[in-house]
Amino acid sequence: MNLPEAFVNRLKTQFPDQWELMIPAYDREIQTSVLTHPTKFKSTSIQGNPVAWNALGLLLEERPKFTFDPHYHAGAYYSQEANSMLIGHLFKQAIQEIENPAVLDLCAAPGGKSLIYSTLLGENGVLVANEVVPQRLSILRENLDKWGIPNVFTLGMYPNKIPFTHAFDVVAVDAPCSGEGLFRKQVDYRGEWKESFAPSCAVRQHEILQEAVRLLKPGGYLLYSTCTFAPEENEDMLEYLSNEFQLENISVEMHSGWKVDVVKCAAGEGYRMLPHNTPGEGFFCTLLKKPEGHTEKIRFKFNSKIVPLTAKERSTVNAFIREDIALVKNEKGLVFLDTLQHTFKDLWRAMLPNANAGTLVGEFMKDKFIPGQGIANTGIESNDVRKLELSYDNVIRYLKKEVIQVEAESGFVLVTFEQQNIGWGKVVGTRLNNNYPNEWRIRS
Ligand code: SAM
């Protein structure tokens, strides 16, 4: 399918020296890439060449069947577009001097960029990943849970409803956009695209950015990105943020070998990945700083009772979770990791009634502790846990939520494949009852 005529005409005026190279690049074959987990990834699972601008990125020779790779389900890697991984480079610059940054990813699903932020924050920060579309929110939660770095909360709110004014050190807006950069990946979209998309997306982007600025602390950083080249959604947004809110554009050094196109405008600069220069899809990003000013102390209304575990409960849990891991539980008996020991802990406590907040590691049912998937994903199991290594065929059956016949001692076991944690099961006689989350099962 040809590229839309109106789009080609705009490229000719926007990129007079490059449009002839750009157009054939849209028909080049797509190169699959993945973001690898810093500790769970094993190079025996898949191999590829590094993505120059992100140490965790890998460009693959061919697209494997991710659905049938147990390492994929274990969160050892995530299928992610290589060019968009440039966001990590800007993010690193934003957080480099902030102690325990609190980060909001305002348009987060399905979560590729959230995984980058969560990884770069590690134990030193918190990420609130927000998504307004409920179905996309559950996919986001699944991706973050599988990745298993326990510094993340999820929210599902329209930006103007989020109450945490002036709360975040960094707000990332990966805006819903006209998606011109994706014409290669989504060929059918070429037929659907209209010239009017860019101005109408710009209206929504203004609304989102206005809220993003409100949610930012004075002196905080705004990370803005799109997968389009339309100036209305890129350069014009930079101008808007500068003129309307006095945000200062921050220049980020780009390595010349990365072939990043630096876009200059009156308000500063942004960084563009063009399809003929780089291996992935079209991408634009820029970094801005909110003016310094007074920060009010934020008071959160706690709507959940969070209590420490009793000594008896803790000793029950120790059979499943390492003793050094801090835990709390709520009134429903749900047990969560308590790892966020810094300024933003209050937010977590305010949000905890939503079982999707924080990392759920199990549940008390009367006196019995039922170990949760969070233990498997974060790798915090105690040495006492019995592991059951499955063959490839059996682990796929496990991931399909089928019942498997096994020879093992009765009780809970942590299912592994090639020493990678997959999930829980309970051996009863010769049968392995399957505790893998139903909504994550392989359906094909
Ligand atoms: N950051 C994501 C990633 O890396 O996987 C991709 C985000 S996608 C480009 C934009 C997201 O914004 C979509 O998930 C969409 O549902 C969400 N969105 C749509 N309208 C929105 C609005 N008014 N406010 C905030 N987010 C919105």
CSV table of C-alpha atoms and ligand atoms in Angstrom, one decimal:
chain,number,residue,atom,x,y,z
A,1,MET,CA,0.0,0.0,0.0
A,2,ASN,CA,1.4,3.4,-1.0
A,3,LEU,CA,2.0,6.1,1.6
A,4,PRO,CA,-0.8,8.7,1.7
A,5,GLU,CA,-0.3,11.4,-0.9
A,6,ALA,CA,-0.8,14.3,1.5
A,7,PHE,CA,1.8,12.8,3.8
A,8,VAL,CA,4.3,12.5,1.0
A,9,ASN,CA,3.7,16.1,0.0
A,10,ARG,CA,4.3,17.3,3.5
A,11,LEU,CA,7.5,15.2,3.8
A,12,LYS,CA,8.8,17.0,0.6
A,13,THR,CA,8.4,20.4,2.2
A,14,GLN,CA,9.4,19.3,5.7
A,15,PHE,CA,12.5,17.2,4.7
A,16,PRO,CA,13.6,18.7,1.3
A,17,ASP,CA,16.9,16.9,1.5
A,18,GLN,CA,15.8,13.6,2.9
A,19,TRP,CA,12.3,12.7,1.7
A,20,GLU,CA,13.6,10.7,-1.2
A,21,LEU,CA,15.5,8.4,1.2
A,22,MET,CA,12.7,8.3,3.8
A,23,ILE,CA,9.9,7.1,1.5
A,24,PRO,CA,11.6,3.8,0.4
A,25,ALA,CA,12.7,3.2,4.0
A,26,TYR,CA,9.0,2.8,4.9
A,27,ASP,CA,8.9,-0.4,2.8
A,28,ARG,CA,12.1,-1.8,4.3
A,29,GLU,CA,11.7,-5.0,6.4
A,30,ILE,CA,11.0,-4.4,10.0
A,31,GLN,CA,13.8,-5.4,12.4
A,32,THR,CA,12.5,-6.9,15.6
A,33,SER,CA,14.1,-5.7,18.8
A,34,VAL,CA,13.7,-6.4,22.5
A,35,LEU,CA,14.5,-4.7,25.8
A,36,THR,CA,16.3,-7.2,28.0
A,37,HIS,CA,15.8,-7.4,31.8
A,38,PRO,CA,19.0,-6.4,33.7
A,39,THR,CA,19.1,-9.6,35.8
A,40,LYS,CA,16.7,-12.1,34.4
A,41,PHE,CA,17.8,-12.2,30.7
A,42,LYS,CA,20.0,-15.1,29.6
A,43,SER,CA,21.7,-14.8,26.2
A,44,THR,CA,21.0,-18.5,25.6
A,45,SER,CA,17.3,-17.6,25.2
A,46,ILE,CA,17.7,-15.2,22.3
A,47,GLN,CA,20.6,-13.4,20.6
A,48,GLY,CA,21.0,-10.2,18.8
A,49,ASN,CA,23.1,-7.1,18.3
A,50,PRO,CA,23.1,-4.2,20.8
A,51,VAL,CA,21.0,-1.2,20.3
A,52,ALA,CA,23.6,1.6,20.3
A,53,TRP,CA,21.5,4.1,22.5
A,54,ASN,CA,20.2,1.7,25.1
A,55,ALA,CA,22.5,-0.9,26.8
A,56,LEU,CA,19.5,-3.2,27.4
A,57,GLY,CA,18.3,-3.2,23.8
A,58,LEU,CA,18.9,-6.0,21.4
A,59,LEU,CA,18.2,-6.0,17.6
A,60,LEU,CA,17.3,-9.5,16.5
A,61,GLU,CA,18.1,-11.2,13.2
A,62,GLU,CA,14.6,-12.6,13.0
A,63,ARG,CA,11.3,-12.4,15.0
A,64,PRO,CA,11.1,-15.4,17.3
A,65,LYS,CA,7.7,-16.8,18.4
A,66,PHE,CA,7.6,-14.9,21.7
A,67,THR,CA,4.4,-16.6,22.8
A,68,PHE,CA,6.2,-19.9,23.0
A,69,ASP,CA,9.3,-18.8,24.8
A,70,PRO,CA,9.0,-19.3,28.6
A,71,HIS,CA,11.7,-16.7,29.2
A,72,TYR,CA,9.4,-14.1,27.6
A,73,HIS,CA,6.6,-14.9,30.0
A,74,ALA,CA,9.1,-14.8,32.9
A,75,GLY,CA,9.8,-11.2,32.0
A,76,ALA,CA,13.4,-11.8,30.9
A,77,TYR,CA,12.8,-9.6,27.9
A,78,TYR,CA,10.1,-7.5,26.3
A,79,SER,CA,9.4,-6.9,22.6
A,80,GLN,CA,10.1,-3.2,22.1
A,81,GLU,CA,10.8,-0.9,19.2
A,82,ALA,CA,14.5,0.0,19.1
A,83,ASN,CA,14.2,3.7,18.3
A,84,SER,CA,11.8,4.4,21.1
A,85,MET,CA,14.5,3.1,23.5
A,86,LEU,CA,16.2,6.5,23.0
A,87,ILE,CA,13.9,7.7,25.7
A,88,GLY,CA,16.1,6.0,28.3
A,89,HIS,CA,19.0,8.3,27.4
A,90,LEU,CA,16.9,11.4,28.1
A,91,PHE,CA,15.5,9.9,31.2
A,92,LYS,CA,18.9,9.1,32.6
A,93,GLN,CA,19.8,12.8,32.2
A,94,ALA,CA,16.6,13.9,33.9
A,95,ILE,CA,17.1,11.8,37.0
A,96,GLN,CA,20.9,12.0,37.4
A,97,GLU,CA,20.9,14.5,40.2
A,98,ILE,CA,17.6,13.6,41.9
A,99,GLU,CA,17.6,11.6,45.1
A,100,ASN,CA,14.8,9.0,45.1
A,101,PRO,CA,12.9,10.4,42.1
A,102,ALA,CA,9.2,10.1,41.9
A,103,VAL,CA,8.2,9.6,38.3
A,104,LEU,CA,4.9,9.6,36.6
A,105,ASP,CA,4.4,8.0,33.2
A,106,LEU,CA,1.2,9.6,32.2
A,107,CYS,CA,0.4,7.7,29.0
A,108,ALA,CA,2.0,4.4,29.9
A,109,ALA,CA,0.3,1.3,28.2
A,110,PRO,CA,1.4,-1.1,27.0
A,111,GLY,CA,4.4,-0.2,29.1
A,112,GLY,CA,7.6,-0.4,27.1
A,113,LYS,CA,8.8,3.0,28.3
A,114,SER,CA,7.6,2.3,31.8
A,115,LEU,CA,9.9,-0.8,31.9
A,116,ILE,CA,12.8,1.4,30.9
A,117,TYR,CA,12.0,4.0,33.7
A,118,SER,CA,11.4,1.3,36.3
A,119,THR,CA,14.7,-0.4,35.4
A,120,LEU,CA,16.7,2.8,35.5
A,121,LEU,CA,15.2,3.8,38.8
A,122,GLY,CA,15.8,0.5,40.5
A,123,GLU,CA,15.6,0.7,44.2
A,124,ASN,CA,16.1,4.4,44.2
A,125,GLY,CA,12.9,5.7,42.9
A,126,VAL,CA,9.2,5.1,42.3
A,127,LEU,CA,7.3,5.0,39.1
A,128,VAL,CA,3.5,5.6,38.8
A,129,ALA,CA,2.4,4.2,35.5
A,130,ASN,CA,-0.9,5.6,34.4
A,131,GLU,CA,-3.2,4.5,31.6
A,132,VAL,CA,-6.7,5.8,30.9
A,133,VAL,CA,-8.0,2.9,28.8
A,134,PRO,CA,-9.1,0.0,31.2
A,135,GLN,CA,-8.1,-2.8,28.8
A,136,ARG,CA,-4.7,-1.3,28.1
A,137,LEU,CA,-4.3,-0.7,31.9
A,138,SER,CA,-4.5,-4.5,32.5
A,139,ILE,CA,-1.9,-5.2,29.8
A,140,LEU,CA,0.3,-2.5,31.3
A,141,ARG,CA,0.0,-4.1,34.8
A,142,GLU,CA,0.8,-7.5,33.4
A,143,ASN,CA,3.9,-6.3,31.6
A,144,LEU,CA,5.1,-4.5,34.7
A,145,ASP,CA,4.4,-7.4,37.0
A,146,LYS,CA,6.2,-9.9,34.7
A,147,TRP,CA,9.2,-7.5,34.5
A,148,GLY,CA,9.1,-7.6,38.3
A,149,ILE,CA,11.1,-4.5,39.4
A,150,PRO,CA,9.1,-3.7,42.5
A,151,ASN,CA,9.1,0.1,42.3
A,152,VAL,CA,5.9,0.6,40.3
A,153,PHE,CA,2.3,1.5,41.0
A,154,THR,CA,-0.4,1.7,38.3
A,155,LEU,CA,-3.2,4.2,38.0
A,156,GLY,CA,-6.0,4.4,35.6
A,157,MET,CA,-7.1,8.0,35.6
A,158,TYR,CA,-7.6,10.8,33.1
A,159,PRO,CA,-4.7,13.2,33.7
A,160,ASN,CA,-7.0,16.0,34.9
A,161,LYS,CA,-8.4,13.7,37.7
A,162,ILE,CA,-5.0,12.8,39.2
A,163,PRO,CA,-4.8,14.5,42.5
A,164,PHE,CA,-1.1,14.6,43.1
A,165,THR,CA,-0.4,18.2,42.1
A,166,HIS,CA,3.3,19.2,42.2
A,167,ALA,CA,4.2,15.7,43.3
A,168,PHE,CA,6.5,14.3,40.7
A,169,ASP,CA,10.2,14.9,39.9
A,170,VAL,CA,9.7,13.6,36.3
A,171,VAL,CA,6.5,13.4,34.3
A,172,ALA,CA,6.7,11.4,31.0
A,173,VAL,CA,4.2,12.1,28.3
A,174,ASP,CA,4.4,9.5,25.5
A,175,ALA,CA,1.5,11.2,23.8
A,176,PRO,CA,-1.3,9.6,21.8
A,177,CYS,CA,-0.4,11.0,18.3
A,178,SER,CA,-1.0,10.7,14.6
A,179,GLY,CA,1.5,7.9,14.4
A,180,GLU,CA,3.2,8.8,11.1
A,181,GLY,CA,6.3,7.0,12.3
A,182,LEU,CA,4.5,3.7,12.3
A,183,PHE,CA,3.5,3.4,8.6
A,184,ARG,CA,6.1,0.6,8.2
A,185,LYS,CA,4.9,-1.4,11.1
A,186,GLN,CA,1.2,-0.9,10.6
A,187,VAL,CA,0.8,-0.9,6.9
A,188,ASP,CA,-3.0,-0.7,7.0
A,189,TYR,CA,-2.8,2.5,8.9
A,190,ARG,CA,-1.5,4.2,5.7
A,191,GLY,CA,-5.1,3.9,4.4
A,192,GLU,CA,-6.7,5.2,7.6
A,193,TRP,CA,-4.4,8.2,8.2
A,194,LYS,CA,-5.9,11.6,7.5
A,195,GLU,CA,-4.2,15.0,7.3
A,196,SER,CA,-6.6,16.2,9.9
A,197,PHE,CA,-5.2,13.8,12.5
A,198,ALA,CA,-2.2,15.9,13.5
A,199,PRO,CA,-4.2,19.1,14.4
A,200,SER,CA,-6.8,17.0,16.3
A,201,CYS,CA,-4.1,15.1,18.2
A,202,ALA,CA,-2.5,18.4,19.0
A,203,VAL,CA,-5.6,19.5,20.9
A,204,ARG,CA,-5.5,16.4,23.1
A,205,GLN,CA,-1.7,16.8,23.6
A,206,HIS,CA,-2.3,20.4,24.8
A,207,GLU,CA,-4.8,19.0,27.4
A,208,ILE,CA,-2.5,16.3,28.6
A,209,LEU,CA,0.6,18.5,28.7
A,210,GLN,CA,-1.2,21.1,30.8
A,211,GLU,CA,-1.9,18.5,33.4
A,212,ALA,CA,1.6,17.1,33.2
A,213,VAL,CA,2.9,20.5,34.1
A,214,ARG,CA,0.5,20.7,37.0
A,215,LEU,CA,1.6,17.3,38.3
A,216,LEU,CA,5.3,18.2,38.1
A,217,LYS,CA,7.2,19.6,41.0
A,218,PRO,CA,8.8,23.0,40.5
A,219,GLY,CA,12.2,22.3,39.0
A,220,GLY,CA,11.0,18.9,37.8
A,221,TYR,CA,11.5,17.4,34.3
A,222,LEU,CA,9.0,16.8,31.5
A,223,LEU,CA,9.8,14.1,29.0
A,224,TYR,CA,7.7,14.5,25.9
A,225,SER,CA,7.6,12.0,23.0
A,226,THR,CA,5.6,10.9,20.0
A,227,CYS,CA,5.9,8.5,17.1
A,228,THR,CA,5.1,11.1,14.5
A,229,PHE,CA,6.9,13.7,12.5
A,230,ALA,CA,4.0,16.2,12.3
A,231,PRO,CA,5.4,19.6,13.5
A,232,GLU,CA,2.0,20.4,15.1
A,233,GLU,CA,2.6,17.6,17.5
A,234,ASN,CA,6.4,18.0,18.0
A,235,GLU,CA,8.0,21.4,17.5
A,236,ASP,CA,4.7,23.2,18.2
A,237,MET,CA,4.3,21.4,21.5
A,238,LEU,CA,7.8,22.5,22.5
A,239,GLU,CA,6.8,26.1,21.7
A,240,TYR,CA,3.6,25.7,23.7
A,241,LEU,CA,5.4,24.4,26.8
A,242,SER,CA,7.9,27.2,26.6
A,243,ASN,CA,5.5,30.0,25.9
A,244,GLU,CA,2.6,28.9,28.1
A,245,PHE,CA,4.4,27.5,31.1
A,246,GLN,CA,8.0,28.9,30.7
A,247,LEU,CA,9.5,25.4,30.6
A,248,GLU,CA,13.1,25.4,29.7
A,249,ASN,CA,14.3,23.0,27.0
A,250,ILE,CA,17.2,20.9,28.1
A,251,SER,CA,19.8,19.9,25.5
A,252,VAL,CA,20.8,16.2,25.6
A,253,GLU,CA,24.0,15.1,24.0
A,254,MET,CA,23.6,12.6,21.2
A,255,HIS,CA,26.4,10.4,19.9
A,256,SER,CA,27.0,11.1,16.2
A,257,GLY,CA,27.0,7.4,15.4
A,258,TRP,CA,23.4,7.1,16.5
A,259,LYS,CA,22.3,9.2,13.5
A,260,VAL,CA,19.7,11.0,15.6
A,261,ASP,CA,18.2,14.0,13.7
A,262,VAL,CA,18.3,17.1,16.0
A,263,VAL,CA,15.3,19.3,15.4
A,264,LYS,CA,15.8,22.9,16.3
A,265,CYS,CA,13.0,25.4,16.8
A,266,ALA,CA,12.7,28.8,18.7
A,267,ALA,CA,12.0,27.0,22.0
A,268,GLY,CA,14.9,24.6,21.8
A,269,GLU,CA,15.5,21.2,20.4
A,270,GLY,CA,14.1,17.7,20.1
A,271,TYR,CA,15.5,14.4,18.8
A,272,ARG,CA,14.0,12.5,15.9
A,273,MET,CA,14.7,9.0,14.7
A,274,LEU,CA,14.1,8.9,11.0
A,275,PRO,CA,13.3,5.6,9.2
A,276,HIS,CA,16.1,5.7,6.7
A,277,ASN,CA,18.8,6.5,9.3
A,278,THR,CA,17.9,4.1,12.1
A,279,PRO,CA,16.8,0.5,12.5
A,280,GLY,CA,13.3,1.1,14.0
A,281,GLU,CA,10.2,3.2,13.5
A,282,GLY,CA,9.8,7.0,13.6
A,283,PHE,CA,10.2,8.7,17.0
A,284,PHE,CA,10.5,12.1,18.4
A,285,CYS,CA,11.4,13.1,22.0
A,286,THR,CA,12.5,16.1,24.0
A,287,LEU,CA,13.3,17.1,27.6
A,288,LEU,CA,12.1,20.2,29.4
A,289,LYS,CA,12.5,21.6,32.9
A,290,LYS,CA,9.8,23.4,34.9
A,291,PRO,CA,10.9,26.7,36.5
A,292,GLU,CA,12.0,26.4,40.2
A,293,GLY,CA,9.6,27.5,42.8
A,294,HIS,CA,8.0,26.8,46.1
A,295,THR,CA,6.8,23.2,46.7
A,296,GLU,CA,4.0,22.6,49.1
A,297,LYS,CA,4.1,19.5,51.3
A,298,ILE,CA,1.5,17.1,49.9
A,299,ARG,CA,-0.8,15.4,52.2
A,300,PHE,CA,-2.4,12.2,51.1
A,301,LYS,CA,-5.6,10.9,52.4
A,302,PHE,CA,-5.0,7.4,53.6
A,303,ASN,CA,-7.9,5.2,52.7
A,304,SER,CA,-6.4,1.9,53.7
A,305,LYS,CA,-5.2,0.3,56.9
A,306,ILE,CA,-1.7,-1.0,56.3
A,307,VAL,CA,-0.3,-3.1,59.1
A,308,PRO,CA,2.9,-5.0,59.6
A,309,LEU,CA,2.7,-8.8,59.7
A,310,THR,CA,2.5,-10.4,63.1
A,311,ALA,CA,5.5,-12.5,64.2
A,312,LYS,CA,3.5,-15.7,63.6
A,313,GLU,CA,2.4,-14.5,60.1
A,314,ARG,CA,6.0,-13.5,59.3
A,315,SER,CA,7.3,-16.9,60.2
A,316,THR,CA,4.7,-18.6,58.0
A,317,VAL,CA,5.7,-16.3,55.1
A,318,ASN,CA,9.4,-17.0,55.6
A,319,ALA,CA,8.9,-20.4,54.1
A,320,PHE,CA,8.2,-18.6,50.8
A,321,ILE,CA,9.9,-15.2,51.0
A,322,ARG,CA,13.4,-14.3,52.0
A,323,GLU,CA,13.6,-13.0,55.6
A,324,ASP,CA,15.3,-9.7,54.6
A,325,ILE,CA,12.4,-8.6,52.4
A,326,ALA,CA,10.1,-6.1,54.1
A,327,LEU,CA,6.4,-6.8,53.9
A,328,VAL,CA,3.1,-5.2,54.9
A,329,LYS,CA,-0.5,-6.4,54.6
A,330,ASN,CA,-3.8,-4.7,54.2
A,331,GLU,CA,-7.1,-5.4,55.9
A,332,LYS,CA,-8.0,-8.0,53.3
A,333,GLY,CA,-5.0,-10.1,54.1
A,334,LEU,CA,-3.2,-9.2,50.9
A,335,VAL,CA,0.6,-9.1,51.4
A,336,PHE,CA,2.7,-6.5,49.6
A,337,LEU,CA,6.4,-5.7,49.3
A,338,ASP,CA,7.3,-2.7,51.4
A,339,THR,CA,10.4,-1.7,49.5
A,340,LEU,CA,9.8,2.0,48.8
A,341,GLN,CA,11.4,3.4,51.9
A,342,HIS,CA,11.5,7.0,51.0
A,343,THR,CA,9.6,10.2,50.5
A,344,PHE,CA,7.0,8.8,48.1
A,345,LYS,CA,6.0,5.9,50.3
A,346,ASP,CA,2.9,7.9,51.3
A,347,LEU,CA,1.5,7.6,47.8
A,348,TRP,CA,1.8,3.9,47.9
A,349,ARG,CA,0.0,3.8,51.2
A,350,ALA,CA,-2.8,6.0,49.8
A,351,MET,CA,-3.3,3.7,46.8
A,352,LEU,CA,-2.9,0.3,48.3
A,353,PRO,CA,-6.6,-0.6,48.5
A,354,ASN,CA,-6.3,-1.1,44.8
A,355,ALA,CA,-4.8,-4.6,44.6
A,356,ASN,CA,-2.9,-3.4,41.5
A,357,ALA,CA,-0.8,-1.0,43.5
A,358,GLY,CA,2.6,-2.1,44.6
A,359,THR,CA,3.8,-5.7,44.3
A,360,LEU,CA,1.4,-8.3,45.6
A,361,VAL,CA,3.3,-11.3,46.9
A,362,GLY,CA,0.6,-13.4,48.4
A,363,GLU,CA,-2.5,-13.6,50.5
A,364,PHE,CA,-3.5,-14.9,53.9
A,365,MET,CA,-6.5,-17.1,53.9
A,366,LYS,CA,-7.3,-17.6,57.6
A,367,ASP,CA,-3.8,-18.7,58.9
A,368,LYS,CA,-2.6,-20.1,55.6
A,369,PHE,CA,-0.3,-18.1,53.3
A,370,ILE,CA,-0.9,-18.6,49.5
A,371,PRO,CA,2.2,-17.5,47.7
A,372,GLY,CA,1.6,-15.1,44.8
A,373,GLN,CA,3.0,-14.6,41.4
A,374,GLY,CA,4.9,-11.5,42.6
A,375,ILE,CA,7.4,-13.7,44.4
A,376,ALA,CA,8.2,-15.6,41.2
A,377,ASN,CA,8.5,-12.4,39.1
A,378,THR,CA,10.7,-10.4,41.6
A,379,GLY,CA,12.9,-13.4,42.6
A,380,ILE,CA,12.5,-12.9,46.3
A,381,GLU,CA,11.8,-16.6,47.1
A,382,SER,CA,13.3,-18.1,50.2
A,383,ASN,CA,15.9,-20.9,50.0
A,384,ASP,CA,13.3,-23.2,51.6
A,385,VAL,CA,11.1,-23.0,48.5
A,386,ARG,CA,11.0,-26.2,46.6
A,387,LYS,CA,11.6,-25.7,42.9
A,388,LEU,CA,10.2,-27.9,40.1
A,389,GLU,CA,12.1,-27.6,36.9
A,390,LEU,CA,9.9,-28.5,33.9
A,391,SER,CA,10.7,-29.6,30.4
A,392,TYR,CA,9.9,-27.2,27.6
A,393,ASP,CA,6.7,-29.1,26.6
A,394,ASN,CA,5.5,-29.2,30.2
A,395,VAL,CA,6.3,-25.6,30.9
A,396,ILE,CA,4.2,-24.6,27.8
A,397,ARG,CA,1.4,-26.7,29.1
A,398,TYR,CA,1.8,-25.0,32.5
A,399,LEU,CA,1.7,-21.6,30.8
A,400,LYS,CA,-1.5,-22.7,29.1
A,401,LYS,CA,-2.9,-23.4,32.6
A,402,GLU,CA,-3.2,-27.1,31.9
A,403,VAL,CA,-2.9,-29.7,34.7
A,404,ILE,CA,0.4,-31.6,34.6
A,405,GLN,CA,1.3,-35.0,36.1
A,406,VAL,CA,4.4,-34.9,38.2
A,407,GLU,CA,6.4,-36.9,40.6
A,408,ALA,CA,7.2,-34.7,43.5
A,409,GLU,CA,6.5,-34.2,47.2
A,410,SER,CA,3.1,-32.7,48.0
A,411,GLY,CA,2.8,-29.0,48.6
A,412,PHE,CA,3.6,-25.7,47.0
A,413,VAL,CA,6.4,-25.6,44.4
A,414,LEU,CA,7.9,-22.8,42.3
A,415,VAL,CA,7.9,-23.9,38.7
A,416,THR,CA,11.1,-23.1,36.8
A,417,PHE,CA,12.3,-23.5,33.3
A,418,GLU,CA,16.1,-23.3,32.6
A,419,GLN,CA,16.3,-22.0,36.3
A,420,GLN,CA,14.0,-19.1,35.4
A,421,ASN,CA,11.1,-18.6,37.8
A,422,ILE,CA,7.8,-19.1,36.0
A,423,GLY,CA,5.0,-19.4,38.7
A,424,TRP,CA,3.5,-21.4,41.5
A,425,GLY,CA,1.8,-24.8,41.6
A,426,LYS,CA,0.7,-27.2,44.3
A,427,VAL,CA,1.5,-30.8,44.1
A,428,VAL,CA,-1.4,-33.0,45.2
A,429,GLY,CA,-0.6,-36.7,44.7
A,430,THR,CA,0.7,-37.0,41.1
A,431,ARG,CA,-1.0,-33.9,39.9
A,432,LEU,CA,0.4,-30.3,39.7
A,433,ASN,CA,-2.4,-27.8,40.5
A,434,ASN,CA,-1.7,-24.8,38.4
A,435,ASN,CA,-1.6,-21.4,40.2
A,436,TYR,CA,-0.4,-19.4,37.2
A,437,PRO,CA,-2.6,-16.2,36.8
A,438,ASN,CA,-5.5,-17.2,34.5
A,439,GLU,CA,-5.5,-13.9,32.6
A,440,TRP,CA,-1.8,-14.4,31.6
A,441,ARG,CA,-2.3,-17.9,30.2
A,442,ILE,CA,-1.2,-18.7,26.7
A,443,ARG,CA,-4.4,-18.9,24.7
A,444,SER,CA,-3.1,-20.2,21.3
B,1,SAM,N1,4.2,4.8,26.5
B,1,SAM,C1,3.6,3.6,25.9
B,1,SAM,C2,4.7,2.6,25.7
B,1,SAM,O1,5.8,2.9,25.6
B,1,SAM,O2,4.3,1.4,25.7
B,1,SAM,C3,2.8,3.9,24.7
B,1,SAM,C4,1.8,5.0,24.9
B,1,SAM,S1,0.7,5.3,23.6
B,1,SAM,C5,1.7,6.2,22.4
B,1,SAM,C6,-0.3,6.6,24.2
B,1,SAM,C7,-1.2,6.1,25.3
B,1,SAM,O3,-2.0,7.3,25.7
B,1,SAM,C8,-2.2,5.1,24.9
B,1,SAM,O4,-2.1,4.0,25.7
B,1,SAM,C9,-3.6,5.8,25.1
B,1,SAM,O5,-4.6,4.9,25.6
B,1,SAM,C10,-3.3,6.8,26.1
B,1,SAM,N2,-4.2,8.0,26.0
B,1,SAM,C11,-5.2,8.2,25.1
B,1,SAM,N3,-5.9,9.3,25.5
B,1,SAM,C12,-5.3,9.8,26.6
B,1,SAM,C13,-5.5,11.0,27.4
B,1,SAM,N4,-6.5,11.8,27.1
B,1,SAM,N5,-4.8,11.1,28.5
B,1,SAM,C14,-3.8,10.3,28.8
B,1,SAM,N6,-3.5,9.2,28.0
B,1,SAM,C15,-4.2,9.0,26.9
